[in-house]
């Protein structure tokens, strides 16, 4: 397949002054630095004790961001990227999940945010990007309703510590993924499976996204508070009634499960009756507790899923037909490259009353990047970003909410169960030497943002 290198007509100015441009990353995927009092996370445990990651990779060193953040912040600056979304590591701040605060952990984040500011970069915080303290998982983790008070304590420590330096806060990163992959399919940490683990984890995450928002607002005056959702455009595999119904069920689980309760709509049980079992975990008053006032929602859209009816699939009776099986152009994650997905998602989420602003807090692609003559020619990623950003523009021009865009990711990093194999970065990382090389896509993004 021939890939056109670049669309010359796309301009930052088309999006207006208010539109937020940035790049995203997360602590567990980049930081390493298991020192200075950091506790073990569920991902450290899943990787080093359970050895569950592809090629037995671990996040122990990752991009060594803990020590190398000044270099990475200077790269962000050199690329002219004005906003940096990064997560705080719960076990670095509260090594046992609750109780004793690790001052060295807080000091490190203060240094990081100071470094950003010194370089004219606005830091955005994600409070929870999947690295639950292992100590809390030993007590049941997201399945245990006590997580409501553990999480409130963690958020209150963080928002108190950073109330003067951080304006933009996101509560959870993709609750659909950490509950689905971590507590239903068992392919992510902590590796649990089945509805009996998944449903309480979902309900507690829904409550925590609201509790987190309230806690940040209590501590931080004028906070700009959001939370993020993973989402995919869903299409039926055929025109059959059964495939349409299956597509609707998958859409409900992937795209509606976490946003609707926080908007006061409750769980979408009507469209997926097995969800009724979640009622067992709902306490009186929870319907009010689940509601949250968000200034924005973050959506993280990479692809579309094509869905087929599957009688033997437990609970959902549907399956996703992989991109390689459909023989469509896809990334190293086997995610179909389908730029219109992001348009469809902006359209879908714009239609919810109560959604004030939508920021694309992640979008990007993993390709098989190679270094040639000290350069990384990743024109597939350039084409990907350019086409997806064009669809964001199309949505905005059609009157849908679209208020910002963050590329995932700043650097190649630890891609969870896939280890270091998929490379999502604008910056290449040689994981042996920790040398960074800005990829052509990094320079493309710089030109897009600065010309
Ligand atoms: O790397 C992840 C990130 O942590 C959450 N959103 C999707 C990215 C790519 O898989």
CSV table of C-alpha atoms and ligand atoms in Angstrom, one decimal:
chain,number,residue,atom,x,y,z
A,1,UNK,CA,0.0,0.0,0.0
A,2,UNK,CA,1.4,3.4,-0.9
A,3,UNK,CA,1.1,6.0,1.9
A,4,UNK,CA,0.8,9.6,1.0
A,5,UNK,CA,3.2,11.4,3.3
A,6,UNK,CA,1.5,14.5,4.4
A,7,UNK,CA,-1.6,16.6,3.9
A,8,UNK,CA,-0.3,20.1,3.2
A,9,UNK,CA,-3.7,21.8,3.7
A,10,UNK,CA,-4.1,21.0,7.5
A,11,UNK,CA,-3.4,24.1,9.7
A,12,UNK,CA,-3.5,24.6,13.4
A,13,UNK,CA,-5.0,28.0,12.9
A,14,UNK,CA,-8.2,26.4,11.5
A,15,UNK,CA,-9.0,25.1,15.1
A,16,UNK,CA,-8.9,28.5,16.7
A,17,UNK,CA,-6.9,30.0,19.6
A,18,UNK,CA,-8.8,28.2,22.4
A,19,UNK,CA,-8.2,24.7,21.0
A,20,UNK,CA,-5.7,22.8,23.3
A,21,UNK,CA,-2.8,20.9,21.7
A,22,UNK,CA,-0.7,18.5,23.6
A,23,UNK,CA,1.0,15.2,24.1
A,24,UNK,CA,0.2,12.5,26.6
A,25,UNK,CA,2.1,9.9,28.6
A,26,UNK,CA,1.8,8.1,31.9
A,27,UNK,CA,3.8,7.2,34.9
A,28,UNK,CA,3.6,3.4,34.9
A,29,UNK,CA,4.6,3.3,31.3
A,30,UNK,CA,7.6,5.5,31.4
A,31,UNK,CA,8.9,6.3,34.8
A,32,UNK,CA,10.8,3.3,36.1
A,33,UNK,CA,12.5,4.6,39.3
A,34,UNK,CA,11.4,1.9,41.7
A,35,UNK,CA,13.3,3.8,44.5
A,36,UNK,CA,13.0,6.6,46.9
A,37,UNK,CA,10.2,4.9,48.8
A,38,UNK,CA,7.9,4.0,45.9
A,39,UNK,CA,5.6,1.0,46.6
A,40,UNK,CA,4.8,-1.8,44.3
A,41,UNK,CA,2.0,-1.4,41.8
A,42,UNK,CA,-0.3,-4.1,40.4
A,43,UNK,CA,1.6,-3.8,37.1
A,44,UNK,CA,5.0,-4.3,38.8
A,45,UNK,CA,3.5,-7.4,40.4
A,46,UNK,CA,1.8,-8.6,37.2
A,47,UNK,CA,5.1,-8.2,35.3
A,48,UNK,CA,7.7,-9.3,37.7
A,49,UNK,CA,6.0,-11.9,39.9
A,50,UNK,CA,3.3,-13.2,37.6
A,51,UNK,CA,5.5,-12.8,34.4
A,52,UNK,CA,2.4,-12.1,32.4
A,53,UNK,CA,3.8,-9.6,29.8
A,54,UNK,CA,4.8,-10.4,26.3
A,55,UNK,CA,8.5,-11.3,26.1
A,56,UNK,CA,8.6,-11.2,29.9
A,57,UNK,CA,9.1,-7.5,29.8
A,58,UNK,CA,8.7,-5.4,32.9
A,59,UNK,CA,8.1,-1.7,33.6
A,60,UNK,CA,11.0,-1.6,36.1
A,61,UNK,CA,13.1,0.8,34.0
A,62,UNK,CA,10.8,1.7,31.1
A,63,UNK,CA,12.0,5.1,29.7
A,64,UNK,CA,13.7,6.0,33.0
A,65,UNK,CA,11.6,9.1,32.9
A,66,UNK,CA,12.1,9.3,36.7
A,67,UNK,CA,15.7,10.4,36.1
A,68,UNK,CA,15.4,11.7,32.6
A,69,UNK,CA,12.4,13.9,32.7
A,70,UNK,CA,14.5,17.1,32.2
A,71,UNK,CA,15.6,15.8,28.8
A,72,UNK,CA,12.1,14.7,27.8
A,73,UNK,CA,10.6,18.0,28.9
A,74,UNK,CA,13.2,19.8,26.8
A,75,UNK,CA,12.1,17.7,23.8
A,76,UNK,CA,8.5,18.7,24.4
A,77,UNK,CA,9.6,22.3,24.4
A,78,UNK,CA,11.8,21.8,21.2
A,79,UNK,CA,8.7,20.4,19.5
A,80,UNK,CA,6.6,23.4,20.4
A,81,UNK,CA,4.0,21.3,22.2
A,82,UNK,CA,2.3,23.6,24.7
A,83,UNK,CA,0.5,21.0,27.0
A,84,UNK,CA,1.8,17.7,28.6
A,85,UNK,CA,-0.6,15.2,30.0
A,86,UNK,CA,1.0,12.9,32.6
A,87,UNK,CA,-0.2,10.7,35.4
A,88,UNK,CA,0.7,10.5,39.1
A,89,UNK,CA,1.8,7.2,40.4
A,90,UNK,CA,-0.4,6.3,43.4
A,91,UNK,CA,2.2,3.9,44.9
A,92,UNK,CA,4.9,6.5,44.6
A,93,UNK,CA,2.8,8.9,46.6
A,94,UNK,CA,1.2,6.5,49.0
A,95,UNK,CA,3.3,3.3,48.9
A,96,UNK,CA,0.8,1.2,50.8
A,97,UNK,CA,-2.2,2.8,49.1
A,98,UNK,CA,-3.3,4.7,52.2
A,99,UNK,CA,-1.7,6.1,55.3
A,100,UNK,CA,1.9,7.1,55.2
A,101,UNK,CA,2.7,9.7,52.5
A,102,UNK,CA,6.0,9.4,50.6
A,103,UNK,CA,7.4,12.9,50.6
A,104,UNK,CA,10.1,12.0,48.1
A,105,UNK,CA,7.3,11.0,45.6
A,106,UNK,CA,5.5,14.3,46.0
A,107,UNK,CA,8.9,16.2,45.7
A,108,UNK,CA,9.6,14.4,42.4
A,109,UNK,CA,6.3,15.5,40.9
A,110,UNK,CA,6.9,19.1,42.1
A,111,UNK,CA,10.2,19.0,40.3
A,112,UNK,CA,8.6,17.6,37.2
A,113,UNK,CA,5.9,20.3,37.1
A,114,UNK,CA,8.4,23.0,37.9
A,115,UNK,CA,10.5,21.8,34.9
A,116,UNK,CA,7.4,21.9,32.7
A,117,UNK,CA,6.6,25.5,33.7
A,118,UNK,CA,10.2,26.6,33.4
A,119,UNK,CA,9.9,25.4,29.8
A,120,UNK,CA,6.6,27.1,29.1
A,121,UNK,CA,4.7,23.8,29.1
A,122,UNK,CA,1.3,23.4,30.9
A,123,UNK,CA,1.1,20.1,32.8
A,124,UNK,CA,-2.2,18.2,32.9
A,125,UNK,CA,-2.6,15.5,35.6
A,126,UNK,CA,-4.3,12.1,35.3
A,127,UNK,CA,-4.8,10.9,38.8
A,128,UNK,CA,-5.2,7.2,38.0
A,129,UNK,CA,-3.6,5.6,35.0
A,130,UNK,CA,-3.9,2.0,36.1
A,131,UNK,CA,-1.0,1.6,38.6
A,132,UNK,CA,-3.0,0.6,41.7
A,133,UNK,CA,-0.8,0.0,44.8
A,134,UNK,CA,-0.4,-3.8,45.1
A,135,UNK,CA,-1.1,-3.4,48.8
A,136,UNK,CA,-4.6,-2.4,47.9
A,137,UNK,CA,-5.0,-5.3,45.4
A,138,UNK,CA,-4.2,-7.7,48.3
A,139,UNK,CA,-7.4,-6.3,49.9
A,140,UNK,CA,-9.5,-6.8,46.7
A,141,UNK,CA,-8.5,-3.7,44.7
A,142,UNK,CA,-11.3,-2.2,42.6
A,143,UNK,CA,-13.7,-5.0,43.8
A,144,UNK,CA,-13.6,-3.8,47.4
A,145,UNK,CA,-16.0,-1.0,48.1
A,146,UNK,CA,-13.3,0.4,50.5
A,147,UNK,CA,-11.6,1.7,47.4
A,148,UNK,CA,-14.1,4.7,47.7
A,149,UNK,CA,-12.3,5.9,50.8
A,150,UNK,CA,-8.8,4.8,49.6
A,151,UNK,CA,-9.3,6.7,46.4
A,152,UNK,CA,-10.7,9.8,48.1
A,153,UNK,CA,-7.7,9.9,50.4
A,154,UNK,CA,-5.2,9.5,47.5
A,155,UNK,CA,-7.0,12.3,45.5
A,156,UNK,CA,-7.2,14.5,48.5
A,157,UNK,CA,-3.4,14.1,49.1
A,158,UNK,CA,-2.6,14.9,45.5
A,159,UNK,CA,-5.0,17.8,45.0
A,160,UNK,CA,-3.8,19.3,48.2
A,161,UNK,CA,-0.1,18.9,47.2
A,162,UNK,CA,-0.5,20.3,43.7
A,163,UNK,CA,-3.4,22.8,44.2
A,164,UNK,CA,-1.1,25.8,43.4
A,165,UNK,CA,0.7,24.3,40.5
A,166,UNK,CA,-2.0,22.3,38.5
A,167,UNK,CA,-5.2,23.6,37.0
A,168,UNK,CA,-6.2,20.7,34.7
A,169,UNK,CA,-7.1,17.4,36.3
A,170,UNK,CA,-8.4,14.1,34.9
A,171,UNK,CA,-9.7,11.6,37.4
A,172,UNK,CA,-9.5,8.2,35.7
A,173,UNK,CA,-7.8,6.9,32.6
A,174,UNK,CA,-10.1,4.6,30.6
A,175,UNK,CA,-12.0,2.8,33.3
A,176,UNK,CA,-13.5,0.6,30.6
A,177,UNK,CA,-10.0,-0.8,29.9
A,178,UNK,CA,-8.7,-1.3,33.5
A,179,UNK,CA,-11.9,-3.0,34.6
A,180,UNK,CA,-12.5,-4.9,31.4
A,181,UNK,CA,-9.0,-6.1,30.7
A,182,UNK,CA,-7.9,-6.3,34.4
A,183,UNK,CA,-11.1,-7.7,36.1
A,184,UNK,CA,-13.0,-9.5,33.3
A,185,UNK,CA,-10.6,-10.8,30.7
A,186,UNK,CA,-7.6,-11.1,33.0
A,187,UNK,CA,-5.1,-9.9,30.4
A,188,UNK,CA,-4.1,-6.8,32.3
A,189,UNK,CA,-3.1,-6.4,35.9
A,190,UNK,CA,-4.3,-7.7,38.3
A,191,UNK,CA,-5.3,-10.5,36.0
A,192,UNK,CA,-8.8,-11.3,37.3
A,193,UNK,CA,-11.6,-12.7,35.3
A,194,UNK,CA,-15.4,-13.0,35.1
A,195,UNK,CA,-18.5,-11.0,35.8
A,196,UNK,CA,-18.2,-11.4,39.6
A,197,UNK,CA,-14.9,-9.4,39.6
A,198,UNK,CA,-15.8,-7.1,36.7
A,199,UNK,CA,-19.2,-5.7,37.9
A,200,UNK,CA,-18.1,-4.6,41.4
A,201,UNK,CA,-14.9,-3.1,39.8
A,202,UNK,CA,-17.1,-1.2,37.3
A,203,UNK,CA,-19.4,0.2,40.0
A,204,UNK,CA,-16.6,1.3,42.2
A,205,UNK,CA,-14.8,3.0,39.4
A,206,UNK,CA,-17.9,4.8,38.4
A,207,UNK,CA,-18.3,6.0,42.0
A,208,UNK,CA,-14.6,7.0,42.2
A,209,UNK,CA,-14.7,9.0,39.1
A,210,UNK,CA,-17.4,11.2,40.7
A,211,UNK,CA,-15.8,11.2,44.2
A,212,UNK,CA,-12.4,12.1,42.6
A,213,UNK,CA,-14.0,15.1,40.8
A,214,UNK,CA,-15.7,16.4,44.0
A,215,UNK,CA,-12.5,16.0,46.0
A,216,UNK,CA,-10.4,17.9,43.5
A,217,UNK,CA,-12.9,20.7,43.4
A,218,UNK,CA,-12.9,20.9,47.2
A,219,UNK,CA,-9.1,21.4,47.3
A,220,UNK,CA,-8.3,23.3,44.1
A,221,UNK,CA,-9.9,26.6,43.4
A,222,UNK,CA,-10.8,27.1,39.8
A,223,UNK,CA,-9.8,23.6,38.9
A,224,UNK,CA,-10.6,22.4,35.3
A,225,UNK,CA,-11.8,18.9,36.0
A,226,UNK,CA,-12.4,16.0,33.5
A,227,UNK,CA,-12.1,12.3,33.3
A,228,UNK,CA,-11.2,10.1,30.3
A,229,UNK,CA,-13.0,7.3,28.4
A,230,UNK,CA,-11.7,4.9,25.9
A,231,UNK,CA,-14.0,4.6,22.9
A,232,UNK,CA,-14.3,3.0,19.5
A,233,UNK,CA,-16.7,3.5,16.6
A,234,UNK,CA,-18.7,0.3,16.3
A,235,UNK,CA,-20.1,-1.1,13.0
A,236,UNK,CA,-21.9,-4.3,12.5
A,237,UNK,CA,-20.1,-7.0,10.4
A,238,UNK,CA,-23.1,-7.5,8.1
A,239,UNK,CA,-26.6,-6.0,7.7
A,240,UNK,CA,-28.2,-8.9,9.6
A,241,UNK,CA,-30.4,-8.0,12.5
A,242,UNK,CA,-28.3,-10.2,14.7
A,243,UNK,CA,-25.0,-8.4,13.9
A,244,UNK,CA,-26.8,-5.0,14.4
A,245,UNK,CA,-28.0,-6.1,17.8
A,246,UNK,CA,-24.5,-7.5,18.7
A,247,UNK,CA,-22.9,-4.2,17.6
A,248,UNK,CA,-25.3,-2.3,19.8
A,249,UNK,CA,-24.3,-4.5,22.8
A,250,UNK,CA,-20.6,-3.9,22.2
A,251,UNK,CA,-21.2,-0.2,21.8
A,252,UNK,CA,-23.0,-0.1,25.1
A,253,UNK,CA,-20.2,-1.8,26.9
A,254,UNK,CA,-17.3,0.0,25.3
A,255,UNK,CA,-18.8,3.5,24.8
A,256,UNK,CA,-21.6,4.1,27.3
A,257,UNK,CA,-21.0,2.2,30.5
A,258,UNK,CA,-18.9,4.8,32.3
A,259,UNK,CA,-20.2,8.1,30.9
A,260,UNK,CA,-24.0,7.6,31.4
A,261,UNK,CA,-24.0,7.1,35.1
A,262,UNK,CA,-21.9,10.2,35.7
A,263,UNK,CA,-24.3,12.2,33.7
A,264,UNK,CA,-27.2,11.0,35.9
A,265,UNK,CA,-28.5,8.5,33.3
A,266,UNK,CA,-27.8,5.3,35.4
A,267,UNK,CA,-26.3,2.2,33.8
A,268,UNK,CA,-27.5,1.2,30.3
A,269,UNK,CA,-29.0,-2.0,31.5
A,270,UNK,CA,-31.8,-1.9,29.0
A,271,UNK,CA,-29.4,-2.5,26.1
A,272,UNK,CA,-27.4,-5.2,27.9
A,273,UNK,CA,-29.5,-7.0,30.4
A,274,UNK,CA,-26.7,-9.0,31.9
A,275,UNK,CA,-25.6,-5.7,33.4
A,276,UNK,CA,-28.6,-5.9,35.7
A,277,UNK,CA,-26.4,-8.0,38.0
A,278,UNK,CA,-24.5,-4.8,38.9
A,279,UNK,CA,-27.5,-3.8,41.0
A,280,UNK,CA,-26.2,-6.2,43.7
A,281,UNK,CA,-23.3,-3.8,44.3
A,282,UNK,CA,-25.4,-0.6,44.3
A,283,UNK,CA,-26.0,0.9,47.8
A,284,UNK,CA,-28.9,3.3,48.6
A,285,UNK,CA,-27.8,6.8,47.6
A,286,UNK,CA,-25.3,5.6,45.0
A,287,UNK,CA,-27.3,7.0,42.1
A,288,UNK,CA,-26.6,10.5,43.5
A,289,UNK,CA,-23.0,9.7,44.4
A,290,UNK,CA,-22.3,8.5,40.8
A,291,UNK,CA,-23.2,11.9,39.3
A,292,UNK,CA,-20.3,14.2,38.6
A,293,UNK,CA,-19.9,17.7,37.2
A,294,UNK,CA,-17.1,17.6,34.7
A,295,UNK,CA,-15.8,20.7,32.9
A,296,UNK,CA,-14.7,18.4,30.1
A,297,UNK,CA,-14.6,14.8,29.1
A,298,UNK,CA,-11.5,13.2,27.6
A,299,UNK,CA,-12.0,10.7,24.8
A,300,UNK,CA,-9.3,8.3,23.7
A,301,UNK,CA,-10.2,7.0,20.3
A,302,UNK,CA,-7.8,5.0,18.0
A,303,UNK,CA,-10.0,2.8,15.8
A,304,UNK,CA,-13.3,1.3,15.0
A,305,UNK,CA,-14.5,-2.2,15.8
A,306,UNK,CA,-16.5,-4.4,13.5
A,307,UNK,CA,-18.8,-6.7,15.5
A,308,UNK,CA,-20.5,-10.0,14.7
A,309,UNK,CA,-23.1,-11.9,16.6
A,310,UNK,CA,-21.5,-14.9,18.4
A,311,UNK,CA,-23.9,-17.3,20.1
A,312,UNK,CA,-21.1,-18.9,22.2
A,313,UNK,CA,-19.6,-15.8,23.6
A,314,UNK,CA,-20.7,-15.7,27.2
A,315,UNK,CA,-22.8,-12.8,28.4
A,316,UNK,CA,-22.4,-10.5,25.4
A,317,UNK,CA,-23.0,-12.9,22.5
A,318,UNK,CA,-20.8,-10.8,20.2
A,319,UNK,CA,-17.3,-10.8,19.0
A,320,UNK,CA,-15.0,-8.2,17.5
A,321,UNK,CA,-13.6,-9.3,14.1
A,322,UNK,CA,-9.9,-8.5,14.1
A,323,UNK,CA,-8.6,-6.1,11.5
A,324,UNK,CA,-6.0,-8.6,10.1
A,325,UNK,CA,-8.8,-11.1,9.6
A,326,UNK,CA,-10.8,-8.4,7.7
A,327,UNK,CA,-7.6,-7.6,5.7
A,328,UNK,CA,-7.8,-3.9,6.3
A,329,UNK,CA,-4.9,-1.6,6.9
A,330,UNK,CA,-4.0,-1.7,10.6
A,331,UNK,CA,-1.3,-0.7,13.1
A,332,UNK,CA,1.1,-2.9,15.1
A,333,UNK,CA,-1.7,-3.3,17.7
A,334,UNK,CA,-3.9,-4.8,14.9
A,335,UNK,CA,-6.2,-1.8,15.2
A,336,UNK,CA,-7.7,-0.7,11.9
A,337,UNK,CA,-6.6,2.7,10.7
A,338,UNK,CA,-10.0,4.3,10.4
A,339,UNK,CA,-9.8,8.1,10.8
A,340,UNK,CA,-13.5,8.7,10.6
A,341,UNK,CA,-13.8,6.8,14.0
A,342,UNK,CA,-12.8,10.0,15.8
A,343,UNK,CA,-15.4,12.1,13.9
A,344,UNK,CA,-18.1,9.6,14.9
A,345,UNK,CA,-17.0,9.6,18.5
A,346,UNK,CA,-17.0,13.4,18.7
A,347,UNK,CA,-20.5,13.3,17.2
A,348,UNK,CA,-21.7,10.7,19.6
A,349,UNK,CA,-20.4,12.2,22.8
A,350,UNK,CA,-21.4,15.7,21.7
A,351,UNK,CA,-25.0,14.5,21.7
A,352,UNK,CA,-25.1,13.8,25.5
A,353,UNK,CA,-26.7,16.7,27.4
A,354,UNK,CA,-24.4,17.6,30.2
A,355,UNK,CA,-21.1,17.2,28.2
A,356,UNK,CA,-19.7,20.6,28.2
A,357,UNK,CA,-16.4,20.2,26.3
A,358,UNK,CA,-14.6,17.3,24.7
A,359,UNK,CA,-10.9,16.9,24.6
A,360,UNK,CA,-9.2,14.1,22.7
A,361,UNK,CA,-6.8,13.2,25.5
A,362,UNK,CA,-5.2,10.4,23.4
A,363,UNK,CA,-4.9,9.5,19.8
A,364,UNK,CA,-2.0,7.9,18.0
A,365,UNK,CA,-0.6,4.8,16.4
A,366,UNK,CA,2.0,2.0,16.9
A,367,UNK,CA,4.0,1.1,13.9
A,368,UNK,CA,7.1,-0.9,13.4
A,369,UNK,CA,9.6,2.0,13.6
A,370,UNK,CA,13.2,1.5,12.5
A,371,UNK,CA,16.2,3.7,12.8
A,372,UNK,CA,18.0,4.4,9.5
A,373,UNK,CA,20.9,6.8,9.3
A,374,UNK,CA,20.1,8.0,12.8
A,375,UNK,CA,16.6,9.0,11.8
A,376,UNK,CA,13.1,7.4,12.1
A,377,UNK,CA,11.0,7.9,9.0
A,378,UNK,CA,7.6,7.1,10.3
A,379,UNK,CA,5.5,8.5,7.5
A,380,UNK,CA,2.7,6.1,8.3
A,381,UNK,CA,2.3,7.8,11.7
A,382,UNK,CA,2.4,11.2,10.0
A,383,UNK,CA,-0.4,10.1,7.7
A,384,UNK,CA,-2.3,8.6,10.6
A,385,UNK,CA,-2.1,11.8,12.7
A,386,UNK,CA,-2.8,14.1,9.8
A,387,UNK,CA,-5.9,12.1,8.8
A,388,UNK,CA,-7.3,11.8,12.3
A,389,UNK,CA,-6.7,15.5,13.0
A,390,UNK,CA,-8.5,16.3,9.8
A,391,UNK,CA,-11.5,14.3,11.1
A,392,UNK,CA,-11.4,16.3,14.3
A,393,UNK,CA,-11.5,19.4,12.2
A,394,UNK,CA,-14.4,18.0,10.3
A,395,UNK,CA,-16.3,17.4,13.5
A,396,UNK,CA,-15.6,20.9,14.8
A,397,UNK,CA,-16.7,22.4,11.5
A,398,UNK,CA,-19.9,20.4,11.7
A,399,UNK,CA,-20.7,21.9,15.1
A,400,UNK,CA,-19.7,19.1,17.4
A,401,UNK,CA,-17.7,19.6,20.5
A,402,UNK,CA,-14.0,19.4,19.9
A,403,UNK,CA,-11.8,21.4,22.2
A,404,UNK,CA,-8.4,19.8,22.3
A,405,UNK,CA,-6.2,17.1,21.0
A,406,UNK,CA,-3.3,15.2,22.6
A,407,UNK,CA,-1.1,12.8,20.8
A,408,UNK,CA,-0.4,9.4,22.4
A,409,UNK,CA,2.5,9.3,23.2
A,410,UNK,CA,5.5,11.5,23.8
A,411,UNK,CA,8.0,8.6,23.7
A,412,UNK,CA,7.8,4.9,23.0
A,413,UNK,CA,7.0,3.2,26.3
A,414,UNK,CA,5.8,0.2,28.2
A,415,UNK,CA,2.6,-0.8,26.3
A,416,UNK,CA,1.1,-2.9,29.2
A,417,UNK,CA,0.6,-6.6,28.3
A,418,UNK,CA,2.4,-6.1,25.0
A,419,UNK,CA,5.6,-4.9,26.7
A,420,UNK,CA,7.9,-2.7,24.7
A,421,UNK,CA,7.0,-4.1,21.3
A,422,UNK,CA,4.4,-1.6,20.1
A,423,UNK,CA,6.0,1.9,19.6
A,424,UNK,CA,3.6,4.7,19.9
A,425,UNK,CA,6.0,7.6,20.5
A,426,UNK,CA,6.7,10.8,18.6
A,427,UNK,CA,10.1,10.1,20.0
A,428,UNK,CA,12.0,6.8,19.6
A,429,UNK,CA,13.5,5.2,22.7
A,430,UNK,CA,16.4,2.8,22.4
A,431,UNK,CA,15.5,0.8,25.6
A,432,UNK,CA,19.1,-0.6,25.9
A,433,UNK,CA,20.8,2.8,26.0
A,434,UNK,CA,17.8,5.1,26.8
A,435,UNK,CA,18.8,7.3,23.8
A,436,UNK,CA,16.0,9.3,22.4
A,437,UNK,CA,15.6,10.1,18.7
A,438,UNK,CA,12.8,12.4,17.6
A,439,UNK,CA,10.9,10.6,14.8
A,440,UNK,CA,9.8,12.4,11.6
A,441,UNK,CA,6.3,12.5,13.1
A,442,UNK,CA,7.6,14.5,16.0
A,443,UNK,CA,9.0,17.1,13.6
A,444,UNK,CA,5.8,16.9,11.6
A,445,UNK,CA,3.8,17.7,14.8
A,446,UNK,CA,6.2,20.6,15.5
A,447,UNK,CA,5.7,22.0,12.0
A,448,UNK,CA,2.0,21.6,12.3
A,449,UNK,CA,1.9,23.4,15.7
A,450,UNK,CA,4.3,26.2,14.9
A,451,UNK,CA,3.9,27.2,11.3
B,1,LIG,O1,-0.8,3.0,26.0
B,1,LIG,C1,-2.2,3.1,26.2
B,1,LIG,C2,-2.6,4.1,27.2
B,1,LIG,O2,-2.0,3.7,28.5
B,1,LIG,C3,-4.1,4.1,27.4
B,1,LIG,N1,-4.8,4.3,26.1
B,1,LIG,C4,-4.3,3.5,25.0
B,1,LIG,C5,-2.8,3.6,24.9
B,1,LIG,C6,-2.4,2.7,23.7
B,1,LIG,O3,-2.8,1.4,23.8
